[in-house]
Amino acid sequence: MTDIQLTPEHAAAAARIVADIDEQLARVREAESRCKAAFLPLLAEHGITRVEIGYDGGGDEGSVGDVTAYAGDAVQDLPTILCDHFAVEWGGGITSRAIQLGDALSAFAENAASDHHSGWENGEGAWGTIEIDVASGAVTLTHNSRFIDYETSETEL
């Protein structure tokens, strides 16, 4: 194996790229945190204890499915109220807009799936569930990747 030595210019460029990626990731995490801070109190105020949001994708398309809210074990309708939603714009700034709570939860789920599993909608795709525990504030993303696999054997006769 050959050990490649970067020139100082290339090393500096690589370091800038890594720093830019880290900075962008920090902005995405900040937007996720702000979203949680916006929707968790609203959910608790309306007696919702848990929310499940599914997503499914493949063939270069994907979508977030229904947002299901629970009060204990019973399904409960989401209230028709506005919630602030935060997103990272193309230029890197974080923007906010008030949208329906269900839409804010769907957008949060789509952003989270894309952030943690970029390309989940491509190729064979993936599916998963985002579960929000309102009391603890924990958000769990369970992700399932699809792929085609095969096994080859060769025998000389």
Short mmCIF file of N, CA and C in Angstrom, two decimals:
data_model
loop_
_atom_site.label_atom_id
_atom_site.label_comp_id
_atom_site.label_asym_id
_atom_site.label_seq_id
_atom_site.Cartn_x
_atom_site.Cartn_y
_atom_site.Cartn_z
N MET A 1 0.85 -1.16 0.00
CA MET A 1 0.00 0.00 0.00
C MET A 1 0.90 1.23 0.00
N THR A 2 0.51 2.21 -0.79
CA THR A 2 1.28 3.43 -0.91
C THR A 2 0.74 4.47 0.06
N ASP A 3 1.63 5.10 0.80
CA ASP A 3 1.25 6.15 1.72
C ASP A 3 1.29 7.47 0.96
N ILE A 4 0.15 8.13 0.86
CA ILE A 4 0.06 9.37 0.10
C ILE A 4 0.28 10.54 1.06
N GLN A 5 1.20 11.40 0.70
CA GLN A 5 1.48 12.60 1.49
C GLN A 5 0.85 13.80 0.80
N LEU A 6 0.01 14.52 1.52
CA LEU A 6 -0.62 15.71 0.96
C LEU A 6 0.35 16.89 1.02
N THR A 7 0.28 17.70 0.02
CA THR A 7 1.05 18.94 0.06
C THR A 7 0.41 19.83 1.13
N PRO A 8 1.12 20.81 1.64
CA PRO A 8 0.51 21.71 2.62
C PRO A 8 -0.76 22.39 2.09
N GLU A 9 -0.77 22.73 0.81
CA GLU A 9 -1.95 23.36 0.22
C GLU A 9 -3.14 22.40 0.21
N HIS A 10 -2.89 21.13 -0.17
CA HIS A 10 -3.96 20.14 -0.20
C HIS A 10 -4.44 19.81 1.21
N ALA A 11 -3.52 19.74 2.16
CA ALA A 11 -3.90 19.47 3.55
C ALA A 11 -4.78 20.60 4.09
N ALA A 12 -4.42 21.85 3.75
CA ALA A 12 -5.21 23.00 4.20
C ALA A 12 -6.60 22.97 3.56
N ALA A 13 -6.67 22.63 2.28
CA ALA A 13 -7.96 22.55 1.59
C ALA A 13 -8.82 21.44 2.20
N ALA A 14 -8.22 20.30 2.49
CA ALA A 14 -8.96 19.19 3.11
C ALA A 14 -9.46 19.59 4.49
N ALA A 15 -8.64 20.29 5.25
CA ALA A 15 -9.05 20.74 6.59
C ALA A 15 -10.22 21.73 6.49
N ARG A 16 -10.21 22.62 5.49
CA ARG A 16 -11.31 23.57 5.30
C ARG A 16 -12.60 22.83 4.95
N ILE A 17 -12.49 21.81 4.11
CA ILE A 17 -13.67 21.04 3.73
C ILE A 17 -14.26 20.35 4.96
N VAL A 18 -13.42 19.71 5.76
CA VAL A 18 -13.89 19.04 6.98
C VAL A 18 -14.53 20.05 7.93
N ALA A 19 -13.91 21.22 8.08
CA ALA A 19 -14.47 22.25 8.96
C ALA A 19 -15.82 22.73 8.45
N ASP A 20 -15.97 22.90 7.13
CA ASP A 20 -17.25 23.32 6.55
C ASP A 20 -18.32 22.27 6.80
N ILE A 21 -17.98 21.00 6.64
CA ILE A 21 -18.94 19.93 6.89
C ILE A 21 -19.35 19.91 8.36
N ASP A 22 -18.37 20.04 9.25
CA ASP A 22 -18.67 20.06 10.68
C ASP A 22 -19.56 21.24 11.05
N GLU A 23 -19.30 22.39 10.44
CA GLU A 23 -20.10 23.59 10.71
C GLU A 23 -21.54 23.40 10.23
N GLN A 24 -21.70 22.82 9.05
CA GLN A 24 -23.04 22.56 8.52
C GLN A 24 -23.77 21.56 9.39
N LEU A 25 -23.10 20.52 9.81
CA LEU A 25 -23.71 19.51 10.69
C LEU A 25 -24.15 20.14 12.01
N ALA A 26 -23.34 21.04 12.55
CA ALA A 26 -23.71 21.73 13.79
C ALA A 26 -24.98 22.56 13.59
N ARG A 27 -25.12 23.21 12.43
CA ARG A 27 -26.33 23.98 12.15
C ARG A 27 -27.55 23.06 12.05
N VAL A 28 -27.38 21.91 11.41
CA VAL A 28 -28.49 20.95 11.29
C VAL A 28 -28.90 20.46 12.68
N ARG A 29 -27.95 20.14 13.52
CA ARG A 29 -28.25 19.69 14.89
C ARG A 29 -28.94 20.79 15.69
N GLU A 30 -28.53 22.04 15.48
CA GLU A 30 -29.17 23.17 16.16
C GLU A 30 -30.62 23.31 15.71
N ALA A 31 -30.88 23.17 14.42
CA ALA A 31 -32.26 23.24 13.92
C ALA A 31 -33.10 22.11 14.51
N GLU A 32 -32.53 20.89 14.59
CA GLU A 32 -33.25 19.76 15.20
C GLU A 32 -33.59 20.07 16.66
N SER A 33 -32.64 20.62 17.38
CA SER A 33 -32.84 20.96 18.79
C SER A 33 -33.93 22.02 18.96
N ARG A 34 -33.91 23.02 18.10
CA ARG A 34 -34.94 24.06 18.17
C ARG A 34 -36.32 23.51 17.84
N CYS A 35 -36.39 22.60 16.87
CA CYS A 35 -37.67 21.97 16.54
C CYS A 35 -38.23 21.22 17.75
N LYS A 36 -37.38 20.43 18.38
CA LYS A 36 -37.82 19.68 19.56
C LYS A 36 -38.31 20.63 20.65
N ALA A 37 -37.57 21.71 20.87
CA ALA A 37 -37.96 22.68 21.89
C ALA A 37 -39.30 23.34 21.57
N ALA A 38 -39.65 23.40 20.29
CA ALA A 38 -40.92 23.99 19.88
C ALA A 38 -42.09 23.01 20.01
N PHE A 39 -41.90 21.76 19.57
CA PHE A 39 -43.06 20.86 19.56
C PHE A 39 -43.27 20.08 20.85
N LEU A 40 -42.24 19.81 21.62
CA LEU A 40 -42.42 19.01 22.84
C LEU A 40 -43.40 19.65 23.82
N PRO A 41 -43.28 20.95 24.14
CA PRO A 41 -44.25 21.53 25.08
C PRO A 41 -45.68 21.52 24.55
N LEU A 42 -45.84 21.71 23.24
CA LEU A 42 -47.19 21.69 22.66
C LEU A 42 -47.81 20.30 22.79
N LEU A 43 -47.01 19.28 22.52
CA LEU A 43 -47.52 17.91 22.64
C LEU A 43 -47.91 17.61 24.09
N ALA A 44 -47.04 17.97 25.04
CA ALA A 44 -47.31 17.71 26.46
C ALA A 44 -48.56 18.46 26.91
N GLU A 45 -48.70 19.70 26.48
CA GLU A 45 -49.85 20.53 26.85
C GLU A 45 -51.16 19.91 26.41
N HIS A 46 -51.13 19.14 25.34
CA HIS A 46 -52.36 18.51 24.82
C HIS A 46 -52.48 17.03 25.20
N GLY A 47 -51.70 16.61 26.19
CA GLY A 47 -51.83 15.26 26.73
C GLY A 47 -51.24 14.16 25.86
N ILE A 48 -50.43 14.52 24.89
CA ILE A 48 -49.82 13.52 24.01
C ILE A 48 -48.54 13.04 24.67
N THR A 49 -48.41 11.73 24.79
CA THR A 49 -47.25 11.15 25.47
C THR A 49 -46.22 10.58 24.51
N ARG A 50 -46.67 10.24 23.30
CA ARG A 50 -45.76 9.61 22.33
C ARG A 50 -46.26 9.91 20.94
N VAL A 51 -45.30 10.04 20.01
CA VAL A 51 -45.63 10.25 18.60
C VAL A 51 -44.78 9.31 17.77
N GLU A 52 -45.39 8.69 16.77
CA GLU A 52 -44.67 7.84 15.82
C GLU A 52 -44.87 8.41 14.41
N ILE A 53 -43.75 8.48 13.69
CA ILE A 53 -43.78 9.00 12.33
C ILE A 53 -43.00 8.02 11.46
N GLY A 54 -43.63 7.49 10.43
CA GLY A 54 -42.96 6.56 9.54
C GLY A 54 -42.50 7.25 8.26
N TYR A 55 -41.47 6.67 7.67
CA TYR A 55 -41.02 7.15 6.35
C TYR A 55 -40.65 5.95 5.51
N ASP A 56 -40.74 6.11 4.19
CA ASP A 56 -40.46 5.01 3.28
C ASP A 56 -39.99 5.61 1.96
N GLY A 57 -38.98 5.00 1.37
CA GLY A 57 -38.48 5.51 0.10
C GLY A 57 -37.79 4.46 -0.72
N GLY A 58 -37.64 4.76 -1.99
CA GLY A 58 -36.95 3.89 -2.93
C GLY A 58 -37.12 4.42 -4.33
N GLY A 59 -36.19 4.07 -5.22
CA GLY A 59 -36.31 4.49 -6.60
C GLY A 59 -36.25 5.99 -6.79
N ASP A 60 -35.49 6.65 -5.96
CA ASP A 60 -35.30 8.11 -6.01
C ASP A 60 -36.51 8.90 -5.52
N GLU A 61 -37.41 8.27 -4.80
CA GLU A 61 -38.55 8.97 -4.22
C GLU A 61 -38.75 8.47 -2.80
N GLY A 62 -39.22 9.34 -1.96
CA GLY A 62 -39.50 8.96 -0.59
C GLY A 62 -40.52 9.88 0.02
N SER A 63 -41.16 9.42 1.07
CA SER A 63 -42.14 10.27 1.73
C SER A 63 -42.24 9.90 3.20
N VAL A 64 -42.68 10.88 3.95
CA VAL A 64 -42.97 10.68 5.35
C VAL A 64 -44.44 10.31 5.43
N GLY A 65 -44.72 9.26 6.20
CA GLY A 65 -46.10 8.79 6.31
C GLY A 65 -46.87 9.52 7.38
N ASP A 66 -47.88 8.86 7.87
CA ASP A 66 -48.76 9.45 8.87
C ASP A 66 -48.01 9.74 10.17
N VAL A 67 -48.44 10.78 10.82
CA VAL A 67 -47.98 11.12 12.15
C VAL A 67 -49.04 10.60 13.11
N THR A 68 -48.67 9.64 13.96
CA THR A 68 -49.63 9.05 14.89
C THR A 68 -49.28 9.48 16.30
N ALA A 69 -50.23 10.13 16.96
CA ALA A 69 -50.03 10.61 18.33
C ALA A 69 -50.76 9.67 19.29
N TYR A 70 -50.19 9.53 20.49
CA TYR A 70 -50.77 8.67 21.51
C TYR A 70 -50.86 9.41 22.83
N ALA A 71 -51.93 9.12 23.56
CA ALA A 71 -52.07 9.51 24.95
C ALA A 71 -52.09 8.18 25.70
N GLY A 72 -50.97 7.81 26.29
CA GLY A 72 -50.84 6.46 26.82
C GLY A 72 -50.81 5.49 25.65
N ASP A 73 -51.70 4.50 25.67
CA ASP A 73 -51.77 3.54 24.57
C ASP A 73 -52.84 3.90 23.54
N ALA A 74 -53.62 4.93 23.82
CA ALA A 74 -54.73 5.30 22.94
C ALA A 74 -54.26 6.31 21.88
N VAL A 75 -54.69 6.07 20.64
CA VAL A 75 -54.40 7.01 19.57
C VAL A 75 -55.19 8.29 19.84
N GLN A 76 -54.53 9.42 19.63
CA GLN A 76 -55.17 10.71 19.86
C GLN A 76 -54.92 11.61 18.67
N ASP A 77 -55.91 12.39 18.28
CA ASP A 77 -55.73 13.35 17.19
C ASP A 77 -54.76 14.44 17.62
N LEU A 78 -53.92 14.85 16.68
CA LEU A 78 -53.06 15.99 16.94
C LEU A 78 -53.92 17.25 16.96
N PRO A 79 -53.62 18.17 17.85
CA PRO A 79 -54.38 19.42 17.83
C PRO A 79 -54.07 20.22 16.57
N THR A 80 -55.02 20.98 16.12
CA THR A 80 -54.84 21.84 14.95
C THR A 80 -54.32 23.18 15.44
N ILE A 81 -53.01 23.24 15.67
CA ILE A 81 -52.36 24.44 16.18
C ILE A 81 -51.08 24.67 15.40
N LEU A 82 -50.58 25.88 15.48
CA LEU A 82 -49.33 26.22 14.82
C LEU A 82 -48.14 25.89 15.71
N CYS A 83 -47.05 25.55 15.05
CA CYS A 83 -45.80 25.22 15.74
C CYS A 83 -44.67 25.82 14.92
N ASP A 84 -43.69 26.36 15.60
CA ASP A 84 -42.51 26.86 14.90
C ASP A 84 -41.71 25.69 14.37
N HIS A 85 -41.30 25.80 13.11
CA HIS A 85 -40.43 24.78 12.51
C HIS A 85 -39.15 25.47 12.05
N PHE A 86 -38.03 24.85 12.36
CA PHE A 86 -36.72 25.41 12.03
C PHE A 86 -36.05 24.53 10.99
N ALA A 87 -35.39 25.17 10.04
CA ALA A 87 -34.70 24.43 8.97
C ALA A 87 -33.45 25.17 8.57
N VAL A 88 -32.48 24.42 8.07
CA VAL A 88 -31.25 25.02 7.56
C VAL A 88 -31.47 25.29 6.07
N GLU A 89 -31.30 26.53 5.70
CA GLU A 89 -31.48 26.94 4.30
C GLU A 89 -30.21 26.67 3.51
N TRP A 90 -30.31 26.77 2.20
CA TRP A 90 -29.18 26.49 1.31
C TRP A 90 -27.94 27.29 1.68
N GLY A 91 -28.09 28.54 2.05
CA GLY A 91 -26.95 29.38 2.40
C GLY A 91 -26.37 29.08 3.77
N GLY A 92 -27.03 28.23 4.55
CA GLY A 92 -26.51 27.83 5.85
C GLY A 92 -27.21 28.45 7.03
N GLY A 93 -28.04 29.45 6.80
CA GLY A 93 -28.75 30.07 7.91
C GLY A 93 -29.91 29.21 8.37
N ILE A 94 -30.30 29.38 9.62
CA ILE A 94 -31.46 28.67 10.17
C ILE A 94 -32.65 29.61 10.09
N THR A 95 -33.71 29.14 9.46
CA THR A 95 -34.93 29.93 9.34
C THR A 95 -36.04 29.29 10.15
N SER A 96 -37.05 30.07 10.44
CA SER A 96 -38.19 29.59 11.21
C SER A 96 -39.47 30.03 10.52
N ARG A 97 -40.47 29.18 10.61
CA ARG A 97 -41.81 29.56 10.14
C ARG A 97 -42.82 28.77 10.95
N ALA A 98 -43.95 29.35 11.16
CA ALA A 98 -45.03 28.70 11.91
C ALA A 98 -45.88 27.90 10.94
N ILE A 99 -46.02 26.60 11.21
CA ILE A 99 -46.83 25.72 10.38
C ILE A 99 -47.66 24.82 11.31
N GLN A 100 -48.60 24.11 10.74
CA GLN A 100 -49.42 23.19 11.54
C GLN A 100 -48.53 22.18 12.25
N LEU A 101 -48.91 21.83 13.47
CA LEU A 101 -48.11 20.91 14.29
C LEU A 101 -47.81 19.61 13.54
N GLY A 102 -48.80 19.01 12.90
CA GLY A 102 -48.58 17.77 12.16
C GLY A 102 -47.56 17.94 11.04
N ASP A 103 -47.63 19.07 10.35
CA ASP A 103 -46.67 19.36 9.28
C ASP A 103 -45.27 19.58 9.86
N ALA A 104 -45.20 20.24 11.02
CA ALA A 104 -43.90 20.47 11.66
C ALA A 104 -43.26 19.14 12.06
N LEU A 105 -44.07 18.22 12.57
CA LEU A 105 -43.54 16.91 12.95
C LEU A 105 -43.09 16.12 11.72
N SER A 106 -43.87 16.19 10.63
CA SER A 106 -43.48 15.51 9.38
C SER A 106 -42.18 16.08 8.83
N ALA A 107 -42.07 17.40 8.82
CA ALA A 107 -40.85 18.04 8.31
C ALA A 107 -39.65 17.69 9.19
N PHE A 108 -39.85 17.67 10.49
CA PHE A 108 -38.79 17.27 11.42
C PHE A 108 -38.33 15.85 11.10
N ALA A 109 -39.29 14.94 10.89
CA ALA A 109 -38.96 13.54 10.60
C ALA A 109 -38.20 13.41 9.29
N GLU A 110 -38.64 14.11 8.26
CA GLU A 110 -37.95 14.04 6.97
C GLU A 110 -36.52 14.58 7.09
N ASN A 111 -36.38 15.71 7.79
CA ASN A 111 -35.04 16.27 7.98
C ASN A 111 -34.14 15.32 8.78
N ALA A 112 -34.70 14.70 9.82
CA ALA A 112 -33.91 13.78 10.65
C ALA A 112 -33.46 12.56 9.85
N ALA A 113 -34.39 11.99 9.06
CA ALA A 113 -34.02 10.83 8.24
C ALA A 113 -32.93 11.20 7.25
N SER A 114 -33.07 12.36 6.63
CA SER A 114 -32.07 12.80 5.65
C SER A 114 -30.75 13.14 6.30
N ASP A 115 -30.80 13.72 7.48
CA ASP A 115 -29.58 14.09 8.19
C ASP A 115 -28.79 12.86 8.62
N HIS A 116 -29.47 11.89 9.16
CA HIS A 116 -28.78 10.72 9.73
C HIS A 116 -28.60 9.58 8.73
N HIS A 117 -29.40 9.57 7.66
CA HIS A 117 -29.32 8.50 6.66
C HIS A 117 -29.52 9.09 5.27
N SER A 118 -28.61 9.94 4.89
CA SER A 118 -28.69 10.63 3.61
C SER A 118 -28.88 9.63 2.47
N GLY A 119 -29.80 9.93 1.57
CA GLY A 119 -30.05 9.05 0.43
C GLY A 119 -31.03 7.93 0.72
N TRP A 120 -31.76 8.01 1.83
CA TRP A 120 -32.69 6.94 2.20
C TRP A 120 -33.75 6.69 1.13
N GLU A 121 -33.94 7.66 0.24
CA GLU A 121 -34.96 7.53 -0.79
C GLU A 121 -34.40 7.00 -2.11
N ASN A 122 -33.11 6.82 -2.19
CA ASN A 122 -32.46 6.43 -3.45
C ASN A 122 -32.32 4.91 -3.59
N GLY A 123 -32.18 4.47 -4.83
CA GLY A 123 -31.94 3.06 -5.11
C GLY A 123 -33.03 2.18 -4.53
N GLU A 124 -32.61 1.15 -3.81
CA GLU A 124 -33.58 0.26 -3.17
C GLU A 124 -34.29 0.94 -2.01
N GLY A 125 -33.69 2.03 -1.53
CA GLY A 125 -34.34 2.85 -0.52
C GLY A 125 -34.24 2.29 0.88
N ALA A 126 -35.05 2.87 1.73
CA ALA A 126 -35.07 2.50 3.14
C ALA A 126 -36.41 2.89 3.72
N TRP A 127 -36.67 2.41 4.91
CA TRP A 127 -37.86 2.81 5.63
C TRP A 127 -37.51 2.85 7.10
N GLY A 128 -38.33 3.55 7.83
CA GLY A 128 -38.05 3.65 9.26
C GLY A 128 -39.15 4.36 10.01
N THR A 129 -38.90 4.49 11.30
CA THR A 129 -39.84 5.14 12.21
C THR A 129 -39.08 6.08 13.11
N ILE A 130 -39.66 7.22 13.34
CA ILE A 130 -39.15 8.15 14.32
C ILE A 130 -40.17 8.18 15.45
N GLU A 131 -39.70 7.86 16.64
CA GLU A 131 -40.58 7.83 17.80
C GLU A 131 -40.15 8.92 18.77
N ILE A 132 -41.11 9.70 19.20
CA ILE A 132 -40.85 10.80 20.13
C ILE A 132 -41.51 10.46 21.45
N ASP A 133 -40.72 10.37 22.52
CA ASP A 133 -41.23 10.20 23.87
C ASP A 133 -41.34 11.60 24.45
N VAL A 134 -42.54 12.08 24.62
CA VAL A 134 -42.76 13.47 24.99
C VAL A 134 -42.21 13.77 26.39
N ALA A 135 -42.44 12.89 27.35
CA ALA A 135 -42.02 13.17 28.73
C ALA A 135 -40.51 13.31 28.85
N SER A 136 -39.77 12.41 28.22
CA SER A 136 -38.30 12.45 28.33
C SER A 136 -37.66 13.35 27.27
N GLY A 137 -38.41 13.63 26.20
CA GLY A 137 -37.85 14.40 25.10
C GLY A 137 -36.98 13.57 24.17
N ALA A 138 -36.92 12.27 24.41
CA ALA A 138 -36.09 11.38 23.58
C ALA A 138 -36.74 11.18 22.22
N VAL A 139 -35.91 11.23 21.19
CA VAL A 139 -36.34 10.95 19.83
C VAL A 139 -35.49 9.80 19.33
N THR A 140 -36.15 8.71 18.94
CA THR A 140 -35.44 7.52 18.47
C THR A 140 -35.78 7.29 17.01
N LEU A 141 -34.75 7.21 16.19
CA LEU A 141 -34.91 6.94 14.76
C LEU A 141 -34.49 5.49 14.52
N THR A 142 -35.44 4.67 14.10
CA THR A 142 -35.15 3.28 13.75
C THR A 142 -35.17 3.20 12.23
N HIS A 143 -34.02 2.88 11.65
CA HIS A 143 -33.83 2.94 10.20
C HIS A 143 -33.53 1.56 9.64
N ASN A 144 -34.14 1.25 8.50
CA ASN A 144 -33.96 -0.04 7.84
C ASN A 144 -33.55 0.21 6.39
N SER A 145 -32.35 -0.19 6.02
CA SER A 145 -31.88 -0.03 4.65
C SER A 145 -32.26 -1.24 3.82
N ARG A 146 -32.68 -0.99 2.60
CA ARG A 146 -32.95 -2.08 1.66
C ARG A 146 -31.74 -2.23 0.74
N PHE A 147 -31.45 -3.43 0.37
CA PHE A 147 -30.37 -3.66 -0.58
C PHE A 147 -30.56 -5.00 -1.25
N ILE A 148 -29.98 -5.12 -2.42
CA ILE A 148 -30.00 -6.38 -3.14
C ILE A 148 -28.69 -7.08 -2.83
N ASP A 149 -28.79 -8.34 -2.53
CA ASP A 149 -27.60 -9.10 -2.19
C ASP A 149 -27.62 -10.39 -3.01
N TYR A 150 -26.46 -10.92 -3.22
CA TYR A 150 -26.39 -12.20 -3.90
C TYR A 150 -25.12 -12.92 -3.42
N GLU A 151 -25.13 -14.21 -3.63
CA GLU A 151 -23.98 -15.04 -3.26
C GLU A 151 -23.57 -15.81 -4.50
N THR A 152 -22.31 -15.80 -4.79
CA THR A 152 -21.79 -16.50 -5.98
C THR A 152 -20.90 -17.63 -5.55
N SER A 153 -21.05 -18.75 -6.21
CA SER A 153 -20.11 -19.83 -6.00
C SER A 153 -19.64 -20.30 -7.38
N GLU A 154 -18.41 -20.73 -7.43
CA GLU A 154 -17.85 -21.19 -8.68
C GLU A 154 -17.18 -22.52 -8.40
N THR A 155 -17.50 -23.50 -9.23
CA THR A 155 -16.93 -24.82 -9.05
C THR A 155 -16.34 -25.29 -10.37
N GLU A 156 -15.10 -25.69 -10.31
CA GLU A 156 -14.47 -26.22 -11.53
C GLU A 156 -14.73 -27.71 -11.57
N LEU A 157 -15.27 -28.18 -12.69
CA LEU A 157 -15.62 -29.60 -12.85
C LEU A 157 -14.67 -30.29 -13.79
#
